[in-house]
Structure formats: structure tokens, C-alpha cells
mmCIF file of C-alpha atoms in Angstrom:
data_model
loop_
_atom_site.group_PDB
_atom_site.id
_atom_site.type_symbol
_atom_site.label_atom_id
_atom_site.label_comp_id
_atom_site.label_asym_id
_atom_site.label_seq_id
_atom_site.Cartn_x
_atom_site.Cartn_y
_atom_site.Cartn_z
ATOM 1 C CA UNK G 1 2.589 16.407 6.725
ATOM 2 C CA UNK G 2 0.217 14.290 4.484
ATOM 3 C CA UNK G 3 -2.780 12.532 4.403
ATOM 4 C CA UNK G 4 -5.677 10.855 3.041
ATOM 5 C CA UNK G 5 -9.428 10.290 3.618
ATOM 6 C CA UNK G 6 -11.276 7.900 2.081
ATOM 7 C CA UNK G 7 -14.994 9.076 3.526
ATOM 8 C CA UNK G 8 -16.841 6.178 3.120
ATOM 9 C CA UNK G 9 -15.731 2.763 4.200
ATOM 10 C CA UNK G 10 -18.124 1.098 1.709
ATOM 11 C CA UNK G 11 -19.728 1.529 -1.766
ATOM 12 C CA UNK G 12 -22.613 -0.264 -3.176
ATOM 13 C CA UNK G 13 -23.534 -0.422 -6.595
ATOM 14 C CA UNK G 14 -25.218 -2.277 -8.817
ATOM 15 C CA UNK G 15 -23.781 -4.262 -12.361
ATOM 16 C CA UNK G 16 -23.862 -2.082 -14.918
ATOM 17 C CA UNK G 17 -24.215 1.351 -12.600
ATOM 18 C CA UNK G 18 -21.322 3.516 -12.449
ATOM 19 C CA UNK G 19 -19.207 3.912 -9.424
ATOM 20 C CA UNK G 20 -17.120 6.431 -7.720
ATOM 21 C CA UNK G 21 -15.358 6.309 -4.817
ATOM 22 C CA UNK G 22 -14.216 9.035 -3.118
ATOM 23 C CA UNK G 23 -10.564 10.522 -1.796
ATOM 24 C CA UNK G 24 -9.848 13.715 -0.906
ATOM 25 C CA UNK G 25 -6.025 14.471 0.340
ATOM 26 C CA UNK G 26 -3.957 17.048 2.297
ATOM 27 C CA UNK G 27 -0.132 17.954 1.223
ATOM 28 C CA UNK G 28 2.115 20.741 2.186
ATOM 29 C CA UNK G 29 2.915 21.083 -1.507
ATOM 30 C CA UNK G 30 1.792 19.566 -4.971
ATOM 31 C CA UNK G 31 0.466 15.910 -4.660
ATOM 32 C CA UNK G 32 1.325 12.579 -6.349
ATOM 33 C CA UNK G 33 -1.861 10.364 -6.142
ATOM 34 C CA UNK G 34 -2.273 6.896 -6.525
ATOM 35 C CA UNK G 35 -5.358 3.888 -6.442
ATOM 36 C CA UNK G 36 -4.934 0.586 -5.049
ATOM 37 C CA UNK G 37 -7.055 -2.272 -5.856
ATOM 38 C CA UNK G 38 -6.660 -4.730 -3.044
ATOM 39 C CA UNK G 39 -8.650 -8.468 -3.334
ATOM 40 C CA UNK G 40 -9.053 -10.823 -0.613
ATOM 41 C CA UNK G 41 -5.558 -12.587 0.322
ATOM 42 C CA UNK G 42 -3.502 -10.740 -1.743
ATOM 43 C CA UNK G 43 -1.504 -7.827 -1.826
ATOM 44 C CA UNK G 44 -1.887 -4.452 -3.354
ATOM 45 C CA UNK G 45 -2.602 -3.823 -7.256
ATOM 46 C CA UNK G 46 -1.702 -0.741 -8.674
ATOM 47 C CA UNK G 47 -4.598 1.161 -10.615
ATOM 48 C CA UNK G 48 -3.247 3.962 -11.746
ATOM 49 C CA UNK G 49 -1.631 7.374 -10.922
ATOM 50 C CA UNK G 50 -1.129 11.368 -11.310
ATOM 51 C CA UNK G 51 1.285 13.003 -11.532
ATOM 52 C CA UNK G 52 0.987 15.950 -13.532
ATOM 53 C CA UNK G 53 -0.626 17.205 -16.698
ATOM 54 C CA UNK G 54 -3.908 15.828 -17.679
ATOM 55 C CA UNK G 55 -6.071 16.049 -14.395
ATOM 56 C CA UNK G 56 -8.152 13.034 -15.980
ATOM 57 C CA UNK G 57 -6.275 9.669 -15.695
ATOM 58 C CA UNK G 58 -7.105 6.576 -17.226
ATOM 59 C CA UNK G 59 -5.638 3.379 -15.679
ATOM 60 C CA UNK G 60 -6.181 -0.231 -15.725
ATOM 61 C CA UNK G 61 -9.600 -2.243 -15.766
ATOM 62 C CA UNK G 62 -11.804 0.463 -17.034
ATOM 63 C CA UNK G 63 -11.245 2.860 -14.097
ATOM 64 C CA UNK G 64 -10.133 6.582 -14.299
ATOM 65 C CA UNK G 65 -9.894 9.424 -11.785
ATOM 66 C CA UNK G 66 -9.959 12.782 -12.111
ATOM 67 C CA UNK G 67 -7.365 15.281 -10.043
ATOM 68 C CA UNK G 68 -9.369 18.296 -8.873
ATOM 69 C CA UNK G 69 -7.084 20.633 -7.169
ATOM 70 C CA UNK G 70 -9.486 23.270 -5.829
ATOM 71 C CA UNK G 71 -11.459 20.483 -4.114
ATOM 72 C CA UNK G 72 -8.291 18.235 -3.159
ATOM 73 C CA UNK G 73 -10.111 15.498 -4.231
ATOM 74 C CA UNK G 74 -8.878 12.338 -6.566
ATOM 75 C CA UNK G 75 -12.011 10.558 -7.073
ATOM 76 C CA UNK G 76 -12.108 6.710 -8.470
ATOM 77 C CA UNK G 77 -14.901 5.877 -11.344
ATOM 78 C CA UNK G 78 -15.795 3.775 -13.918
ATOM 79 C CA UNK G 79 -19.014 3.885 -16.155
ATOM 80 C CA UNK G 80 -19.980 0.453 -15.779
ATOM 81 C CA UNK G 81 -18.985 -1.459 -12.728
ATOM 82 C CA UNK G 82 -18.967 -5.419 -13.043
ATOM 83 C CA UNK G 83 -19.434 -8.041 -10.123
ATOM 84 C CA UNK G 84 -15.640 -8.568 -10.064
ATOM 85 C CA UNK G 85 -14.961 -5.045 -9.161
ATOM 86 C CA UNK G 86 -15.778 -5.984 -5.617
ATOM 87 C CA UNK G 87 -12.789 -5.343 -4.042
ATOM 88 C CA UNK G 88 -11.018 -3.051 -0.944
ATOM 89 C CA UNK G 89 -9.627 0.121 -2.885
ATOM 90 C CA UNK G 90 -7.003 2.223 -1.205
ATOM 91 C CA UNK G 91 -6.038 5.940 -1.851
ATOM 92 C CA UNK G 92 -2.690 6.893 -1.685
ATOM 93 C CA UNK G 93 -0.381 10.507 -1.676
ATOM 94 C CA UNK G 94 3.090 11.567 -1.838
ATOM 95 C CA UNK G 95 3.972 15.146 -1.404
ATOM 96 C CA UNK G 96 5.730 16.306 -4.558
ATOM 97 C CA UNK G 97 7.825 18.825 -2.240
ATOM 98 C CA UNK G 98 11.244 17.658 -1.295
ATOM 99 C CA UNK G 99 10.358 14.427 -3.051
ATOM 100 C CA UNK G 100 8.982 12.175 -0.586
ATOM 101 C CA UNK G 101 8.860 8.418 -1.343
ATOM 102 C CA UNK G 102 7.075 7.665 1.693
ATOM 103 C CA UNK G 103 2.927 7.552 0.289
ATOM 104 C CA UNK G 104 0.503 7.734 3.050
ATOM 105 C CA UNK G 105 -2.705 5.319 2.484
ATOM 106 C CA UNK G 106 -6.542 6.221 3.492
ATOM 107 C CA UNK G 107 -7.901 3.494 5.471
ATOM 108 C CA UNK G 108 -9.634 2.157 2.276
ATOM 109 C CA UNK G 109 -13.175 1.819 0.674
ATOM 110 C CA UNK G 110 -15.007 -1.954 0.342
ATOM 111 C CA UNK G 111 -16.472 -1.696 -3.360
ATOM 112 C CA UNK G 112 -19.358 -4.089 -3.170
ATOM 113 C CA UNK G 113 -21.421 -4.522 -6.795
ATOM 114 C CA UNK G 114 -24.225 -6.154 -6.489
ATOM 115 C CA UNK G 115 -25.482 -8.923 -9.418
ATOM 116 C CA UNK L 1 6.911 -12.312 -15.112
ATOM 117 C CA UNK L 2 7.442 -13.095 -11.326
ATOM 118 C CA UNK L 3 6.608 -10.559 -8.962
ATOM 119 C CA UNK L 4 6.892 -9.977 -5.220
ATOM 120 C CA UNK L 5 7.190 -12.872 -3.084
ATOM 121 C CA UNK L 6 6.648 -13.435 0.606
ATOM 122 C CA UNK L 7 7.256 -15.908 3.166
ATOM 123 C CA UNK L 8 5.712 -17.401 5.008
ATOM 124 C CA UNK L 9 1.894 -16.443 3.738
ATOM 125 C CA UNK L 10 0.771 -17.050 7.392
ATOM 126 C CA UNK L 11 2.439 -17.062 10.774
ATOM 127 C CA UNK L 12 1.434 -17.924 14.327
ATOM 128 C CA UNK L 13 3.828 -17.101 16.743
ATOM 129 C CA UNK L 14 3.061 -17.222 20.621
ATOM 130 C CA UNK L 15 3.954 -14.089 22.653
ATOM 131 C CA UNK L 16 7.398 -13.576 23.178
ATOM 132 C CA UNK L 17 8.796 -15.260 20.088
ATOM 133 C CA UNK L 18 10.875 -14.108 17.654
ATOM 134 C CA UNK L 19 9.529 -14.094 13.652
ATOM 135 C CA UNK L 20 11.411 -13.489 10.136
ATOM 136 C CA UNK L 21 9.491 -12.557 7.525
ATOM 137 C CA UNK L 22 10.993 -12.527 4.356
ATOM 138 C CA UNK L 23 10.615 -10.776 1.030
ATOM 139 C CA UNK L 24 11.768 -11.182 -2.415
ATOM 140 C CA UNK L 25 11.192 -8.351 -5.003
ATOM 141 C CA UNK L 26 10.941 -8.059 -8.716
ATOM 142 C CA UNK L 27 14.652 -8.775 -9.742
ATOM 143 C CA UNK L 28 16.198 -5.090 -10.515
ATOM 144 C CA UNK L 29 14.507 -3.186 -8.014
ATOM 145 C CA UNK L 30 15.902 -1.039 -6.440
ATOM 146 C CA UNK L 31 13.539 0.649 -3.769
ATOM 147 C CA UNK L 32 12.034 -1.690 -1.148
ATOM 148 C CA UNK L 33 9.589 -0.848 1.220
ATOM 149 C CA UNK L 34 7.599 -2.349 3.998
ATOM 150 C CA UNK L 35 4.243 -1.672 5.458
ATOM 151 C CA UNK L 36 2.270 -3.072 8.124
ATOM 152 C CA UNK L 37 -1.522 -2.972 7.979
ATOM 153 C CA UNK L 38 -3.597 -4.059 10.469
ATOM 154 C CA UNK L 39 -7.422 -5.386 10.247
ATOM 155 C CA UNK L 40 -9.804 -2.599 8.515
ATOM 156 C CA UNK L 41 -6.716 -0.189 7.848
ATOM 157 C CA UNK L 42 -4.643 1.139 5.019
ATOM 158 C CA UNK L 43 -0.917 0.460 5.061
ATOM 159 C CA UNK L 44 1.811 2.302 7.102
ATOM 160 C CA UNK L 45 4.553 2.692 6.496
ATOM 161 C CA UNK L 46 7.862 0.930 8.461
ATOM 162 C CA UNK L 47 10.936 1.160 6.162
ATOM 163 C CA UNK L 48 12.775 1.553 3.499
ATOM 164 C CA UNK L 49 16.127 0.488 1.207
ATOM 165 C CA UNK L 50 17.367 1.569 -1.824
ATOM 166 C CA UNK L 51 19.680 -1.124 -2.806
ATOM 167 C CA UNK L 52 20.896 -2.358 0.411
ATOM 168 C CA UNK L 53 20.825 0.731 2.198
ATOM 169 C CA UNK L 54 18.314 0.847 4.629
ATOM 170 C CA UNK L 55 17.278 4.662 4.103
ATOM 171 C CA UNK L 56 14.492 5.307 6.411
ATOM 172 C CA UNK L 57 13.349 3.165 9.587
ATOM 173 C CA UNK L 58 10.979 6.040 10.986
ATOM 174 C CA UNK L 59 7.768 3.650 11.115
ATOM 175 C CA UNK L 60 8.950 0.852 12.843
ATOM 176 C CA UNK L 61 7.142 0.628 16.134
ATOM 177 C CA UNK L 62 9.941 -0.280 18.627
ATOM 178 C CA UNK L 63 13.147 -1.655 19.012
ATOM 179 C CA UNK L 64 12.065 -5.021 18.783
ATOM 180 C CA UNK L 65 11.958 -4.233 15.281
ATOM 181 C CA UNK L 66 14.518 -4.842 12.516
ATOM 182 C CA UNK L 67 14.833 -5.207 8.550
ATOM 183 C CA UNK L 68 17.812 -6.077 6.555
ATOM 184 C CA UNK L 69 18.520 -6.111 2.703
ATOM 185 C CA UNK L 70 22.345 -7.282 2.852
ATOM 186 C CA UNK L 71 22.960 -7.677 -0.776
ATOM 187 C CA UNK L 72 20.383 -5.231 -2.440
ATOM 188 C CA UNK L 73 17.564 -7.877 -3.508
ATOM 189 C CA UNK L 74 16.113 -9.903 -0.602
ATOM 190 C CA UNK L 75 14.795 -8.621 2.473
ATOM 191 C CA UNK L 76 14.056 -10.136 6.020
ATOM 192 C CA UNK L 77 11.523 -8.554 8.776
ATOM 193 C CA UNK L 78 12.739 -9.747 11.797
ATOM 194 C CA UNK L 79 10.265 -8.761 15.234
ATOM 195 C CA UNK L 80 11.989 -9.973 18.196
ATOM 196 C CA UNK L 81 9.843 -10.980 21.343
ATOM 197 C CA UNK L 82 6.631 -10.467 19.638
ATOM 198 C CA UNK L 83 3.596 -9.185 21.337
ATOM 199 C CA UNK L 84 -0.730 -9.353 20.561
ATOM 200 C CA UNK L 85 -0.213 -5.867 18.620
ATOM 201 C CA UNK L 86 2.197 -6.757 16.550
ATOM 202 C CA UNK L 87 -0.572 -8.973 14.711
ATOM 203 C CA UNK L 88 -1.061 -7.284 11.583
ATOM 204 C CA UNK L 89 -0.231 -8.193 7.887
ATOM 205 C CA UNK L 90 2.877 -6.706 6.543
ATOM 206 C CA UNK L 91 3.314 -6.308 2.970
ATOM 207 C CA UNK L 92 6.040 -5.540 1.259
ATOM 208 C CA UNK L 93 6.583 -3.537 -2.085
ATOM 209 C CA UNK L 94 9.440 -2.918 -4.492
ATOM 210 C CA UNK L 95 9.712 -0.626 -7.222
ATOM 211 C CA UNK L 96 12.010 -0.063 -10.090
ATOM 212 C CA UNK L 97 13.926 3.507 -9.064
ATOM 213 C CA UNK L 98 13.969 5.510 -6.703
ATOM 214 C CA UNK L 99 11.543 8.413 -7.743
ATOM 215 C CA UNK L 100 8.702 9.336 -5.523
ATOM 216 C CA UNK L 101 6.160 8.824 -8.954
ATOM 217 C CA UNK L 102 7.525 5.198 -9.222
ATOM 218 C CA UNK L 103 4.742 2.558 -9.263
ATOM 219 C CA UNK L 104 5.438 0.365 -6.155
ATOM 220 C CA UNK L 105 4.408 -3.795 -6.643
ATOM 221 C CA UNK L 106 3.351 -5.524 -3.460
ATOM 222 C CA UNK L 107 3.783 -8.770 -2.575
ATOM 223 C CA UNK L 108 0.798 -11.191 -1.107
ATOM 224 C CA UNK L 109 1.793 -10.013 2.519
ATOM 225 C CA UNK L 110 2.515 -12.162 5.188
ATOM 226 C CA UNK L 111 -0.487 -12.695 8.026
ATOM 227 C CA UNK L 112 0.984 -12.705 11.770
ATOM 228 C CA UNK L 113 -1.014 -13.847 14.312
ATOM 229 C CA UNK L 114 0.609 -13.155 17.919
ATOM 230 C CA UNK L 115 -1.646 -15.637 20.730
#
């Protein structure tokens, strides 16, 4: 079985602070991770991904996460957080064992950054 | 470049009705998935084709239920005699293989509203 908690349902931060926000997951086996960026009325934008090698990934709009497997964590950041950040972010996994293609989402995280 | 389309954006049905919800990937695609996510949750999961094979149907929630892909590109939800909890939006997302570290696309999702 898999899953995903996202343990706070929101952030706030101010412009210019940085932001994290958190995911930690739970796989039988090794973990593909994925963020979400969702915006009001639309569908789901990828962010970025891991899947193996460097536990840092960089992805799109500034924002990175870092794979810790000792913690089981695959926190969101970015140094600098802008007004248009505000979004609803969603953590995904797949577990690398028997290669699922069925992700399981965390119930997401509302980014708000304040002006 | 086009992405993932959905139609209608927004649907009211009254209780009992029948609905189609349709979905049109990115052209080549050939993993589909849908998702339904309801108000102040992630997505979960419902099914899935690769190419027009409808692989996995594990997450639809009843019998009422059914998805089709007959030639490998678009896709129809169909809910038969809906009821209030089958209000939700369901999203749909494509994605160029069939690997488990494929990025998925969404689509815009289509709102259903069940009186």
C-alpha cells in the first residue's frame, strides 16, 4: 500500500520569504515522488519529480525538493516565494516495486503569500 | 501545443440522470487516466487505458460507473443514474508511455453538480 500526508492544509508566507511545504510518504518499496501545482479552475500542473539519483530536484518556477529517505519526507521550497505562488499544491507517490502507475495524492496544501 | 481537453467544464445534472464526460488527451498518448476529487481533497484514482485498453477500473465507485477509450485517443466518463455523492470534479490526465516515472498532464476537469 501507499500513501501521502501533506500535514498542513495551509502555508502562509510572506513575498520575498522562503517557503516549504511539507510531504512525507509511505511505500512498500522505493518511491517515485511528484508536486502538483493546482490554481483555481484548472487542472493539475506538474512541478517536478524524483526518481532516482540526485535527492535534490530542481523543477519548474523556482521550486525544488529534496528526497530524504531516512525521514520519508519530499519537502517543496523555494527561496523567494512571489504573490503568484498562491496556489493548492498536491504531493504525489508511486511505489517503484512492481511498477505501479497508479500515484496516490495527499489531500493538498493552500500556499497563501502574502503582499 | 494543445493539451488536455474536457467537456463540458461544468455540469448540473438532477439525481437520477445519466452524464458523459468527455476527455481528449495530448495527441500520442498513450496512458489515460481518470481521477475524481472531491471539495478540499487530492485526486483518486478511478481508471485507466493504455491505448484503448482499459487496464485498471479498481477506483470506480459502483456499477453505475463506466469509461471507454474505443479507438486509443478520446475518452468518455459515463455515470449512469447519478446521485448527490457523485458531485465531485473529475480530471483527467494523459501521459506519453506507459512508465510509472512518466509525467501525467491534466486536463481543466469537469465540475458535476448532482441536485
Amino acid at each position: 500500500a501507499q500513501s501521502v500526508a501533506q500535514p498542513e492544509d495551509q502555508v502562509n508566507v510572506a513575498e520575498g520569504n522562503p517557503l516549504t511545504v511539507k510531504c512525507t510518504y509511505s511505500v512498500s518499496g522505493n518511491p517515485y515522488l511528484f508536486w502538483y501545482v493546482q490554481y483555481p479552475n484548472r487542472g493539475l500542473q506538474f512541478l517536478l519529480k524524483y526518481i532516482t539519483g540526485d535527492n535534490l530536484v530542481k523543477g519548474s518556477y523556482g521550486f525544488e525538493a529534496e528526497f530524504n529517505k531516512s525521514q520519508t519526507s519530499f519537502h517543496l521550497k523555494k527561496p523567494s516565494a512571489l504573490v503568484s505562488d498562491s496556489a493548492l499544491y498536491f504531493c504525489a507517490v508511486r511505489d517503484r516495486t512492481g511498477g505501479s502507475y497508479i500515484p496516490t495524492f495527499g489531500r493538498g496544501t493552500s500556499l497563501i503569500v502574502h503582499p | 501545443g494543445a493539451g488536455v481537453s474536457q467537456s463540458p467544464r461544468y455540469k448540473v445534472a438532477k439525481r437520477g440522470q445519466d452524464v458523459a464526460l468527455r476527455c481528449d488527451p495530448i495527441s500520442g498518448h498513450v496512458s489515460l487516466f481518470w481521477y475524481q476529487q472531491a471539495l478540499g481533497q487530492g485526486p483518486e484514482f478511478l481508471t485507466y487505458f493504455q491505448n484503448e485498453a482499459q487496464l485498471d477500473k479498481s477506483g470506480l465507485p459502483s456499477d453505475r460507473f463506466f469509461a471507454e477509450r474505443p479507438e486509443g485517443s478520446v475518452s468518455t466518463l459515463k455515470i449512469q443514474r447519478t446521485q448527490q455523492e457523485d458531485s465531485a470534479v473529475y480530471l483527467c490526465a494523459s501521459s506519453l508511455a506507459v512508465g510509472s516515472t512518466d509525467t501525467q498532464y491534466f486536463g481543466p476537469g469537469t465540475r458535476l453538480t448532482v441536485l
